[in-house]
Coordinates of C-alpha atoms in Angstrom, one line a residue:
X65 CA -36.5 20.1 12.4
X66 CA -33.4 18.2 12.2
X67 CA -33.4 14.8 9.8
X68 CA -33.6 12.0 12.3
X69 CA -32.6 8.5 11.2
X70 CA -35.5 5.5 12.4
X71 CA -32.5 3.0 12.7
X72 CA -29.3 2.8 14.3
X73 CA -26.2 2.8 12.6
X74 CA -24.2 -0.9 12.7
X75 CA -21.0 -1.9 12.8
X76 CA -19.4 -5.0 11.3
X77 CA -19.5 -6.9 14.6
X78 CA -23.3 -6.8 14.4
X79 CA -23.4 -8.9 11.4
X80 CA -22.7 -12.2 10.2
X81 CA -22.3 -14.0 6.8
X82 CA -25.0 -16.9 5.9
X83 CA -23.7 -19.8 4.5
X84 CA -24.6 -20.8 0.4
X85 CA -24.4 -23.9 -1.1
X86 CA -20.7 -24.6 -1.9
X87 CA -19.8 -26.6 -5.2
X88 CA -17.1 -29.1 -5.5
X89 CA -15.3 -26.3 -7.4
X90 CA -15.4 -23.9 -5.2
X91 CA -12.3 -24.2 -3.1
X92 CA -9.9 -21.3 -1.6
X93 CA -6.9 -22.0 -4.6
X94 CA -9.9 -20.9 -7.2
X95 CA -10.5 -17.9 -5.1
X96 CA -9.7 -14.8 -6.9
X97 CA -9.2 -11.7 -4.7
X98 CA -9.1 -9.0 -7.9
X99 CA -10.6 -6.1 -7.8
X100 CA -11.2 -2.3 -9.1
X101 CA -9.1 0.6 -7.5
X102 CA -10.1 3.3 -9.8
X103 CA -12.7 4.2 -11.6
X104 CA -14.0 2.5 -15.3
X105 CA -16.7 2.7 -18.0
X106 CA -19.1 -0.2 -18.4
X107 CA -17.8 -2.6 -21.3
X108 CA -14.2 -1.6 -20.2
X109 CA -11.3 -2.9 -17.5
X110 CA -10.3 -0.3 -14.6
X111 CA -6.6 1.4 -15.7
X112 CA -5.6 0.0 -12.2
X113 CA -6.9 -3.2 -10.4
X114 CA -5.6 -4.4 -7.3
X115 CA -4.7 -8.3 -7.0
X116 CA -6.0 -8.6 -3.5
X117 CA -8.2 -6.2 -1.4
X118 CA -6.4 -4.4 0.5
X119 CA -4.8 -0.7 1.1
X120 CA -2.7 0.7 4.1
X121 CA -4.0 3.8 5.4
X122 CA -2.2 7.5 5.1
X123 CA -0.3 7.5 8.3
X124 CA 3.1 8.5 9.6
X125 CA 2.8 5.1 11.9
X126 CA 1.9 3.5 8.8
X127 CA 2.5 3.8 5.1
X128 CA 5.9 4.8 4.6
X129 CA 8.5 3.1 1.5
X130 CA 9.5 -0.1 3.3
X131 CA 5.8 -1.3 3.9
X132 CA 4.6 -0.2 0.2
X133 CA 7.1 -2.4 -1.0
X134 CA 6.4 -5.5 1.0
X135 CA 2.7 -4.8 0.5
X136 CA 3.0 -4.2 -3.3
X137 CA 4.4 -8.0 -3.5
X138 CA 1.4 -9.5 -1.5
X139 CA -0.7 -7.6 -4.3
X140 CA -2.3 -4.8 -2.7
X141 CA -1.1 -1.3 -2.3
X142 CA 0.0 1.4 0.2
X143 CA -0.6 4.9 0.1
X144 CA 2.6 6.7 1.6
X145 CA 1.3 9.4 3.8
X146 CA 1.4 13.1 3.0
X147 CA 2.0 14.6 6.6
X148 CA 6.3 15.2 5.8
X149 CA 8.0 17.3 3.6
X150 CA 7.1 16.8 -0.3
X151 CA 10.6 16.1 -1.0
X152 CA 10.4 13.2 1.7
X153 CA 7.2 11.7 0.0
X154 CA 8.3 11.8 -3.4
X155 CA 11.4 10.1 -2.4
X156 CA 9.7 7.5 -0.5
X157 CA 7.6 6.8 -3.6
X158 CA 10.8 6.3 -5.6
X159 CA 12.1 4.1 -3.6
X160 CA 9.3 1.8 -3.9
X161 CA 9.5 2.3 -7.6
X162 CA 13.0 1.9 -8.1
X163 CA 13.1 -1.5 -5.4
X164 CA 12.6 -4.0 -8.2
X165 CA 11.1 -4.8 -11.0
X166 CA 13.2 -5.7 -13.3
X167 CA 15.3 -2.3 -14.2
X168 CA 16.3 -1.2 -11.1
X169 CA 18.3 2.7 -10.5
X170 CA 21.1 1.5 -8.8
X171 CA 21.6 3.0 -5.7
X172 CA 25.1 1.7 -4.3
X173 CA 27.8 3.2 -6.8
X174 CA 31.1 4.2 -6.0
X175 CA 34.1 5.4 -7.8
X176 CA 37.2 3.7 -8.9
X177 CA 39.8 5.5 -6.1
X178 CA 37.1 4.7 -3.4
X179 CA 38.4 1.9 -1.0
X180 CA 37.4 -1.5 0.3
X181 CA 36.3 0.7 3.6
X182 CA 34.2 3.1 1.9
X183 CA 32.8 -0.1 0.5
X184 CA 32.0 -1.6 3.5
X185 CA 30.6 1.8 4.9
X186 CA 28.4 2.0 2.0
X187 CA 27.2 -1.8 2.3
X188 CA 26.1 -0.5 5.9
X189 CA 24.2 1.9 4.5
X190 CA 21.8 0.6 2.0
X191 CA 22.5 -3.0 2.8
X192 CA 23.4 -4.2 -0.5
X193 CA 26.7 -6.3 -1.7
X194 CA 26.1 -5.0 -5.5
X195 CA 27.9 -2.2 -6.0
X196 CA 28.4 -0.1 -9.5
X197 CA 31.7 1.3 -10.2
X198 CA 32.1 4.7 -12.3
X199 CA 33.7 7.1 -13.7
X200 CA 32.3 9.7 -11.4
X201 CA 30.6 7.6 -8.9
X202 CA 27.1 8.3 -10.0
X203 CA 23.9 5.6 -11.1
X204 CA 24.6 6.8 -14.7
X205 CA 28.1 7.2 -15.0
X206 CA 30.0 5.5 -17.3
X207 CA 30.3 1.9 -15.9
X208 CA 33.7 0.6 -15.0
X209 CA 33.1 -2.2 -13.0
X210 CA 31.2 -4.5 -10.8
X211 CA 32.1 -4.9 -6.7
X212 CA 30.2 -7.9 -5.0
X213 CA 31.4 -9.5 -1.8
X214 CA 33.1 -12.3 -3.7
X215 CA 35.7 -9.6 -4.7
X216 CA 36.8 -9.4 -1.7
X217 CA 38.3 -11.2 1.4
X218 CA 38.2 -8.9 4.7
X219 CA 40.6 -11.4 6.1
X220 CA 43.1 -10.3 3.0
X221 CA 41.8 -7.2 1.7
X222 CA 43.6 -4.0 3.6
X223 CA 40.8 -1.3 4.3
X224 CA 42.9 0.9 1.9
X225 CA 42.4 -0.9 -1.1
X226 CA 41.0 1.1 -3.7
X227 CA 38.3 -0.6 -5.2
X228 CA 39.9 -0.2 -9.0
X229 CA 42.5 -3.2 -7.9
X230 CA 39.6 -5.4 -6.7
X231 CA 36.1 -5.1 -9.1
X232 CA 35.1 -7.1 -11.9
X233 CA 36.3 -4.6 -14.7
X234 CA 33.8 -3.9 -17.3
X235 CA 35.7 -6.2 -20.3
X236 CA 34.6 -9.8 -18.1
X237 CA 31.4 -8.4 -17.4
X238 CA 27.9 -10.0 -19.5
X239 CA 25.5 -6.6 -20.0
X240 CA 22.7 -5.6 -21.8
X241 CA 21.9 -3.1 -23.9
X242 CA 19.4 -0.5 -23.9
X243 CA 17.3 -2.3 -26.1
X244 CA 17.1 -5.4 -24.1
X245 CA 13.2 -6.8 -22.7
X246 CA 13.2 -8.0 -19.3
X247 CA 12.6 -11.3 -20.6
X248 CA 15.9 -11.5 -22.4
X249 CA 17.7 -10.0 -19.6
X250 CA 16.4 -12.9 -17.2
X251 CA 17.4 -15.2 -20.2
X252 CA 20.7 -13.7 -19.8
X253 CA 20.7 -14.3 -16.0
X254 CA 19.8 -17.5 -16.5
X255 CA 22.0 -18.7 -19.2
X256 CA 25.3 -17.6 -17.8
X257 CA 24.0 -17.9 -14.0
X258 CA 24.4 -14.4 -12.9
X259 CA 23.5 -12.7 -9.8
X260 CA 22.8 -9.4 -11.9
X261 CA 23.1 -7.6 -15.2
X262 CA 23.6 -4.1 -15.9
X263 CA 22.0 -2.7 -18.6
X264 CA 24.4 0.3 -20.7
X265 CA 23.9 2.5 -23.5
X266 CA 26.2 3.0 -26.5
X267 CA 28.3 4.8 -24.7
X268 CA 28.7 2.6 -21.5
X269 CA 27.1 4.7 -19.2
X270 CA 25.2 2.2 -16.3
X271 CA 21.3 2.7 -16.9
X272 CA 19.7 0.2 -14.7
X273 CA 20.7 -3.2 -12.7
X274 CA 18.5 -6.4 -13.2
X275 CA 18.2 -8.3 -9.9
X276 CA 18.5 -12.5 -9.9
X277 CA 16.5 -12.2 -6.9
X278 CA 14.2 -10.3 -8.5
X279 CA 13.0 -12.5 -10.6
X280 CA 12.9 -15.3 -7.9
X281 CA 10.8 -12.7 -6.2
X282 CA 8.0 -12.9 -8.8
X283 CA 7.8 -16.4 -8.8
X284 CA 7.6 -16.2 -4.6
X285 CA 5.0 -13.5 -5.1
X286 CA 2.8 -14.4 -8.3
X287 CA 0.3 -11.8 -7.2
X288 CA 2.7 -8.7 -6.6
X289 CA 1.1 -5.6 -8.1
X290 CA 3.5 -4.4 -11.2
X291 CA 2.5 -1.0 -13.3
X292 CA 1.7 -2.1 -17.2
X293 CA 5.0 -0.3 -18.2
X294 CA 8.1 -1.5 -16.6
X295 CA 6.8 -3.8 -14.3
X296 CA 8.0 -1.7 -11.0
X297 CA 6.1 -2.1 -7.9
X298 CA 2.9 0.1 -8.1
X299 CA 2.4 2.6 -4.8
X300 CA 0.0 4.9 -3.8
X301 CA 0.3 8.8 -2.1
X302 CA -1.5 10.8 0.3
X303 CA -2.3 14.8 -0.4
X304 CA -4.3 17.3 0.8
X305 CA -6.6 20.0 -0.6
X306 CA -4.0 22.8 0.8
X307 CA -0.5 22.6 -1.4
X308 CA -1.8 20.1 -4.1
X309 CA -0.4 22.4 -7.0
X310 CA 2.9 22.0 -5.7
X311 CA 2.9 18.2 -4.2
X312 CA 0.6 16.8 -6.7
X313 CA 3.6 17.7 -9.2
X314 CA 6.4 16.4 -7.1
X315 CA 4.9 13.2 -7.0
X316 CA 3.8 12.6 -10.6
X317 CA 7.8 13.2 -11.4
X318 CA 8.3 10.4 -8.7
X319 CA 6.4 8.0 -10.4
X320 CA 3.2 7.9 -8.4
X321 CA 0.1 5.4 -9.8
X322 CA -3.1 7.0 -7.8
X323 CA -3.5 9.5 -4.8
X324 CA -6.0 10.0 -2.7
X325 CA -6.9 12.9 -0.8
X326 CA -6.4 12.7 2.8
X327 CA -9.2 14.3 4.8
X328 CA -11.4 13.1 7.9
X329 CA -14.3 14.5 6.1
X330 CA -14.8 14.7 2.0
X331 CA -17.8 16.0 1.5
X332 CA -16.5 19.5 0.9
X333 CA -16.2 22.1 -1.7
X334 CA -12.4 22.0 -0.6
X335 CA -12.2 18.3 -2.3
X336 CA -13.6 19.5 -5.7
X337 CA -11.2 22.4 -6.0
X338 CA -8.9 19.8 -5.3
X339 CA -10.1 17.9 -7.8
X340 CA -10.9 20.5 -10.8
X341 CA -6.7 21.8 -10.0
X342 CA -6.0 18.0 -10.8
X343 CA -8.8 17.1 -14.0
X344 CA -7.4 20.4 -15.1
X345 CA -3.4 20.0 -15.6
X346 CA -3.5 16.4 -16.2
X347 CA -6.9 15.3 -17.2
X348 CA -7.7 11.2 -16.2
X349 CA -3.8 10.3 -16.7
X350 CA -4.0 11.5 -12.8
X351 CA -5.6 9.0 -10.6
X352 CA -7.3 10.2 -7.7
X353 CA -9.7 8.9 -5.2
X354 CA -11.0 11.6 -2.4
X355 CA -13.2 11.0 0.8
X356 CA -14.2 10.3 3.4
X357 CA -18.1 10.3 3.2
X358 CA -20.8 8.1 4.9
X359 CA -23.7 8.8 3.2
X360 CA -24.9 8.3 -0.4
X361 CA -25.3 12.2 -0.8
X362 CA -21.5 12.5 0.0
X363 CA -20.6 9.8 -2.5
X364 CA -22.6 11.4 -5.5
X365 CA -21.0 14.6 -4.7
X366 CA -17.4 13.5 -5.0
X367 CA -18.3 10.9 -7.9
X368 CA -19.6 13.8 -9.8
X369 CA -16.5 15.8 -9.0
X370 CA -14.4 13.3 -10.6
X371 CA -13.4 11.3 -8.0
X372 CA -11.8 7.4 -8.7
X373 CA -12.8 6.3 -6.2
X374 CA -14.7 7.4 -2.9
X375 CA -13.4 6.5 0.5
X376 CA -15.9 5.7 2.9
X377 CA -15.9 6.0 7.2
X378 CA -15.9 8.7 9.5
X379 CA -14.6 7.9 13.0
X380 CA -14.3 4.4 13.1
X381 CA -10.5 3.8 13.3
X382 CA -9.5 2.6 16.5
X383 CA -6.9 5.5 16.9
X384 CA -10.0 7.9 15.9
X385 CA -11.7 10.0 18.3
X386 CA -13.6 12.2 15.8
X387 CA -17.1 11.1 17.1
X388 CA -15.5 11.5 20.4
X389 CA -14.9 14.9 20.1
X390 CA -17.1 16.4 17.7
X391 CA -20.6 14.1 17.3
X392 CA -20.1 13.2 13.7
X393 CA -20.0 10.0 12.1
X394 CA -22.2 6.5 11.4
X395 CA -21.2 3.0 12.3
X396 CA -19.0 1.5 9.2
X397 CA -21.6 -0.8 8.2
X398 CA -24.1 0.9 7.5
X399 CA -22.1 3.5 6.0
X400 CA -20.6 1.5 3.7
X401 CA -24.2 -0.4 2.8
X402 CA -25.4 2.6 2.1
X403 CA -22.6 4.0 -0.1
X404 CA -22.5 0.8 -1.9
X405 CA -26.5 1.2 -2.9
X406 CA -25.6 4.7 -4.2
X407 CA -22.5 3.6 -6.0
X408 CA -24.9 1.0 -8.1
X409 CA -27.4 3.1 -8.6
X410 CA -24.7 5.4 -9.8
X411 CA -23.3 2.8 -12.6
X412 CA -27.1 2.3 -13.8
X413 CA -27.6 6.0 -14.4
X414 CA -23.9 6.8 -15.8
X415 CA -22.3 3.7 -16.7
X416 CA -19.4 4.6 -14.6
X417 CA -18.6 2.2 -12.0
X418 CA -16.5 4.4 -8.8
X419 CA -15.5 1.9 -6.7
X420 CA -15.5 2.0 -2.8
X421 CA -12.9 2.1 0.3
X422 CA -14.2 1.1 3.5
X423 CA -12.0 2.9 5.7
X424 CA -11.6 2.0 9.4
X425 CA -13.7 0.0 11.8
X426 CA -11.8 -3.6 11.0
X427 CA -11.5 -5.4 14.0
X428 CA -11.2 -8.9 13.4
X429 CA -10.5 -10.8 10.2
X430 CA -13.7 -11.5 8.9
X431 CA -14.8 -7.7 8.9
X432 CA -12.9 -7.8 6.1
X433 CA -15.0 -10.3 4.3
X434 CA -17.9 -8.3 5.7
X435 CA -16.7 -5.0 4.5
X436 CA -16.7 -6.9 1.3
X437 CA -20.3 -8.5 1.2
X438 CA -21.5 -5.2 1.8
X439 CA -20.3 -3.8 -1.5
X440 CA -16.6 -2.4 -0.7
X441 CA -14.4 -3.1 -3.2
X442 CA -11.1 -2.8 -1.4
X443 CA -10.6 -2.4 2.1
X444 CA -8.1 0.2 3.9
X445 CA -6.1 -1.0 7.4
X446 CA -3.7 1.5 9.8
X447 CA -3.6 -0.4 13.1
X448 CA -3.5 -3.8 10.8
X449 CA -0.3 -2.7 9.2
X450 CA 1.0 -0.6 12.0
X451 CA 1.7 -4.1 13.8
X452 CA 3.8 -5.6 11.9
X453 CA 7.7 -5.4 11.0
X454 CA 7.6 -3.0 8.1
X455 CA 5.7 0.0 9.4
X456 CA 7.4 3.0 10.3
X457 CA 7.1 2.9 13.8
X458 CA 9.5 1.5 16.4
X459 CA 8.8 -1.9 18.3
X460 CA 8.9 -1.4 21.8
X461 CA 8.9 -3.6 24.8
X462 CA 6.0 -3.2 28.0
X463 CA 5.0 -5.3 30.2
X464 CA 7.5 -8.4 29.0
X465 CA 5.2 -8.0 25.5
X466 CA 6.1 -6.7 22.6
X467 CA 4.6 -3.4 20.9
X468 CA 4.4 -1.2 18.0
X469 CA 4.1 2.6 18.4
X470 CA 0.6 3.8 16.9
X471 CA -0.7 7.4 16.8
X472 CA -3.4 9.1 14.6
X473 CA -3.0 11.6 12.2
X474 CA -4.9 13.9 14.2
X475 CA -2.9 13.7 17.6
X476 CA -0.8 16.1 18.5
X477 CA 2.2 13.6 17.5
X478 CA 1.1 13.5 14.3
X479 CA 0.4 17.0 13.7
X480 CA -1.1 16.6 10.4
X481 CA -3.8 19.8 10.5
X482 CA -4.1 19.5 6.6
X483 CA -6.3 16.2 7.2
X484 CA -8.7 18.2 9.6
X485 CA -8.4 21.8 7.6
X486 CA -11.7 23.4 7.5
X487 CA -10.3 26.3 6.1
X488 CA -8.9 27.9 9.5
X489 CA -5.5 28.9 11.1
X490 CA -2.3 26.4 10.3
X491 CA -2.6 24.3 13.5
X492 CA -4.3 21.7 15.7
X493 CA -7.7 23.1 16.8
X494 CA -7.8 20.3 19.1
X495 CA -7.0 16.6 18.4
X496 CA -9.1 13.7 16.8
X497 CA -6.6 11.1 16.9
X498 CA -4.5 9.3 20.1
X499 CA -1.0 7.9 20.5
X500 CA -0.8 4.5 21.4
X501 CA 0.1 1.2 20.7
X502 CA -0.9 -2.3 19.0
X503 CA 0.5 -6.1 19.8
X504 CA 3.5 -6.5 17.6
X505 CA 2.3 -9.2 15.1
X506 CA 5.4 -9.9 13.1
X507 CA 5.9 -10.5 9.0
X508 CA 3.4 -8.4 7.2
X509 CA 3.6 -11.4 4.7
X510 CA 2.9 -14.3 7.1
X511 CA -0.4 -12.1 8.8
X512 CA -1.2 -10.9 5.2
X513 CA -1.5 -14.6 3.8
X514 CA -3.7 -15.3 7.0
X515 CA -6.2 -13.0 7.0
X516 CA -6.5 -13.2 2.8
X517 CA -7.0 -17.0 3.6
X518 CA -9.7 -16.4 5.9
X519 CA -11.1 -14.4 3.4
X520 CA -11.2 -17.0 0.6
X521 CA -12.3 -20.2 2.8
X522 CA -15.2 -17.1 4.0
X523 CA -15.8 -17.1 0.3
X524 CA -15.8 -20.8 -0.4
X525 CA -19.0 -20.9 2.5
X526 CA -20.9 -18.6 0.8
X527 CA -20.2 -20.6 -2.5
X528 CA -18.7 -17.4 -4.8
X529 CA -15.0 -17.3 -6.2
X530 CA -15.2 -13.6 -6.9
X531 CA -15.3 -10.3 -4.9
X532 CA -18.0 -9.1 -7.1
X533 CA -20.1 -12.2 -7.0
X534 CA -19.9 -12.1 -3.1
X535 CA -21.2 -8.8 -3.3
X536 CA -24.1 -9.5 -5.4
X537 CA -25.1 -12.9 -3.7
X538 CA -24.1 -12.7 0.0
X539 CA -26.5 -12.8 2.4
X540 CA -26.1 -11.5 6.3
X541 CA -28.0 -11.0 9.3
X542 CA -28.0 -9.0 12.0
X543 CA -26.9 -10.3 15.8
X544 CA -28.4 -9.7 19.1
X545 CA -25.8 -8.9 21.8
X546 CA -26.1 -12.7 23.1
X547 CA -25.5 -14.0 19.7
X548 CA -22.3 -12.2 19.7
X549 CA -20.9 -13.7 23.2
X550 CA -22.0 -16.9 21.6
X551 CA -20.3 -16.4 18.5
X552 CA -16.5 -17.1 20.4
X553 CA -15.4 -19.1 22.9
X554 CA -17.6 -19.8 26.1
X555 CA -18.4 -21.6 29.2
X556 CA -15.3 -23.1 28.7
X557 CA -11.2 -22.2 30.4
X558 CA -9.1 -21.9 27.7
X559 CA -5.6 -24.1 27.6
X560 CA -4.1 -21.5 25.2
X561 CA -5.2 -18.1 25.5
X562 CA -3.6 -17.2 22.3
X563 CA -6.0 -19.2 20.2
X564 CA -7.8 -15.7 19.9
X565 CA -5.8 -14.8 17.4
X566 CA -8.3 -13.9 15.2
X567 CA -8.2 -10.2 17.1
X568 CA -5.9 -7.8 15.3

């Protein structure tokens, strides 16, 4: 006879967070949002932490270069989905690699017989005034000159110009030298108020570009998330258990800090060949969570295959119709209480702490803080992200309201078989996922800032300053149905119907 759980599965809008006692100290500015991404020994610090909890899902209407990048300087981290060419994703993931941080590729170069036109034409098409001028046009040509747009007046300047008769030749320019930190280069930009500085070799050829603006940034974004090495923005990348020995490649050379294998459902011996290819040809230098699982059978399985972390949630995105369609799944809370027991119990027996994404199921803000009390370490968003200005998709007017395009990875939009692959034909069996749309929300920094401060005041109520003290001393309760209608606004008509904002 079939296993037959006694209780229902939950979701996060069944529970609610108890208040602790809350010290004078405890305020949201002492909050710390920190936590694990990968995997780490007891006694030692994870190669990878995130500086606040949160990951945007592996969609097309998601994760692409532009929101990695503005999600990397709010501190989380975006994994840039795998259903598009390999060349495509590795060159998104250099682009969010080469954006900032200090020593910068440039990417607006032109040569000295180019005009003031093809200028312009090129300032069109990247959006940058910087230009570098070599001898052959290229990032790492020998540098000639500088253009900016105080070279040049378009009410004076004829089209035909070449740009030769109007840069800032190389003899007035300041530069560094190969050898130069990224400390003394913003020293440099400091001293001698610069807007940039290009950084040659011994032979003159143009290296990198550090960014004035750059370093502004950091000081705009204290928590931005920088690898240890040459403090570019870190980004994640999406791949499947199909053509990993080719992608998996593609996007080390990119520049790539974690992957995660994309899959509706992880607990598979697809995910550990996946895995062994990986351990194999690159050992741990590879990060590498896999998923998804609900269950604390399908965490041990993928935490023994050498997994760095374990995703967690099957059918509870709001694009998802996996349940729908094919009776499988558990509500996310219980899901993710469940895995969260097994991951401890896993730490006790091995020392080795995997940590835990809950993936899907946010609705409102404080799931998130939910999602968190019940032992997830970070949290992964799609329809949160897929509102807002830097997602991939377009913004679309209906109804005198505006909208964001938002389909699943397993709609026929989407077309991304590899996520569903249970070993069949090249195709769409039949779809798991829907096209839609979401309420266009705006800056993913202004929404980010709101829902982390949500999060923190949450934190403050419970009196803990820490992820992992919330998870060890929360304590929630389940709600009846009535509790939940009482929980919001009632028995009242609302002057501003946009006070419920707190819906995503």
């Amino acid at each position: 006879m079939a296993l037959i759980y006694d209780e229902p599965s939950h979701t996060f809008n069944e529970y609610l967070l108890i208040p602790g006692y809350t010290s004078a100290d405890c305020v949201p500015a002492n909050v710390s949002l920190k936590t694990p991404l990968v995997k780490f020994k007891k006694g030692e610090e994870p190669a990878i932490s995130l500086n606040i909890p949160l990951v945007s899902a592996v969609m097309q209407a998601v994760s692409n270069d532009t929101l990695g990048i503005a999600l990397a300087k709010e501190g989380g981290l975006s994994f840039i989905f795998g259903s598009q060419s390999i060349e495509s994703q590795a060159n998104m993931v250099r682009r969010v690699k080469n954006h900032k941080a200090g020593f910068v590729i440039s990417d607006s170069n032109l040569h000295p017989d180019n005009t003031l036109a093809d200028v312009l034409e090129l300032r069109k098409k990247t959006g940058h005034s910087t230009m570098a001028v070599t001898d052959d046009g290229s990032p790492n040509g020998k540098l000639l000159g500088i253009v900016t747009s105080r070279d040049y007046r378009l009410s004076r300047t004829a089209r035909d110009t070449k740009v030769s008769e109007f840069m800032t030749p190389f003899d007035q320019l300041i530069v560094g030298t190969e050898n130069t930190t990224l400390p003394e280069a913003n020293d440099l930009i400091w001293d001698n108020k610069l807007n940039q500085l290009p950084i040659v070799d011994k032979d003159q050829h143009l290296l990198y570009i550090i960014f004035r603006k750059d370093y502004d940034s950091n000081k705009e974004n204290p928590l931005e998330l920088l690898d240890d090495n040459s403090k570019r923005y870190m980004v994640g990348a999406g791949i499947n258990t199909r053509d990993y020995a080719e992608r998996v490649p593609a996007l080390v050379e990119a520049g790539v800090d974690v992957l995660t294998i994309d899959s509706s459902e992880g607990y598979t011996e697809w995910q550990k060949i996946t895995l062994d290819w990986i351990r194999e040809h690159y050992g741990d230098s590879v990060k590498v969570g896999a998923g998804n699982v609900v269950d604390a059978e399908g965490f041990r399985f993928l935490a023994d295959a050498g997994a760095d972390f374990v995703k967690v949630g099957i059918g509870g995105g709001s694009i998802c119709i996996t349940r729908e369609q094919k009776g499988i799944g558990r509500g996310q809370a219980t899901a993710v209480i469940e895995v969260a027991k097994a991951r401890d119990e896993y730490y006790k027996e091995t020392g080795i702490y995997v940590p835990i994404c809950s993936d899907g199921g946010i609705v409102y803000d404080y799931h998130m803080t939910l999602a968190l009390a019940m032992g997830a370490d970070f949290i992964m968003l799609g329809r949160y992200f897929a509102r807002f200005d830097e997602s991939p998709s377009n913004r679309v007017r209906i109804g005198g309201n505006y909208m964001k395009e938002y389909w699943g990875e397993g709609s026929a939009r989407a077309r991304n078989w590899q996520r569903y692959d249970m070993g069949g034909d090249s195709k769409l069996s039949f779809e798991e996922g829907v096209d839609s749309y979401v309420p266009y929300a705006g800056s993913l920094k202004d929404n980010v800032q709101l829902s982390l401060s949500k999060i923190r005041s949450t934190m403050c109520n419970c009196g803990v300053m820490n992820i992992k003290d919330l998870q060890e001393n929360a304590r929630l309760t389940l709600v009846s149905a009535t509790s939940i209608v009482e929980g919001g606004a009632h028995d009242v008509t609302l002057r501003n119907s946009d006070l419920n904002s707190n819906h995503m």
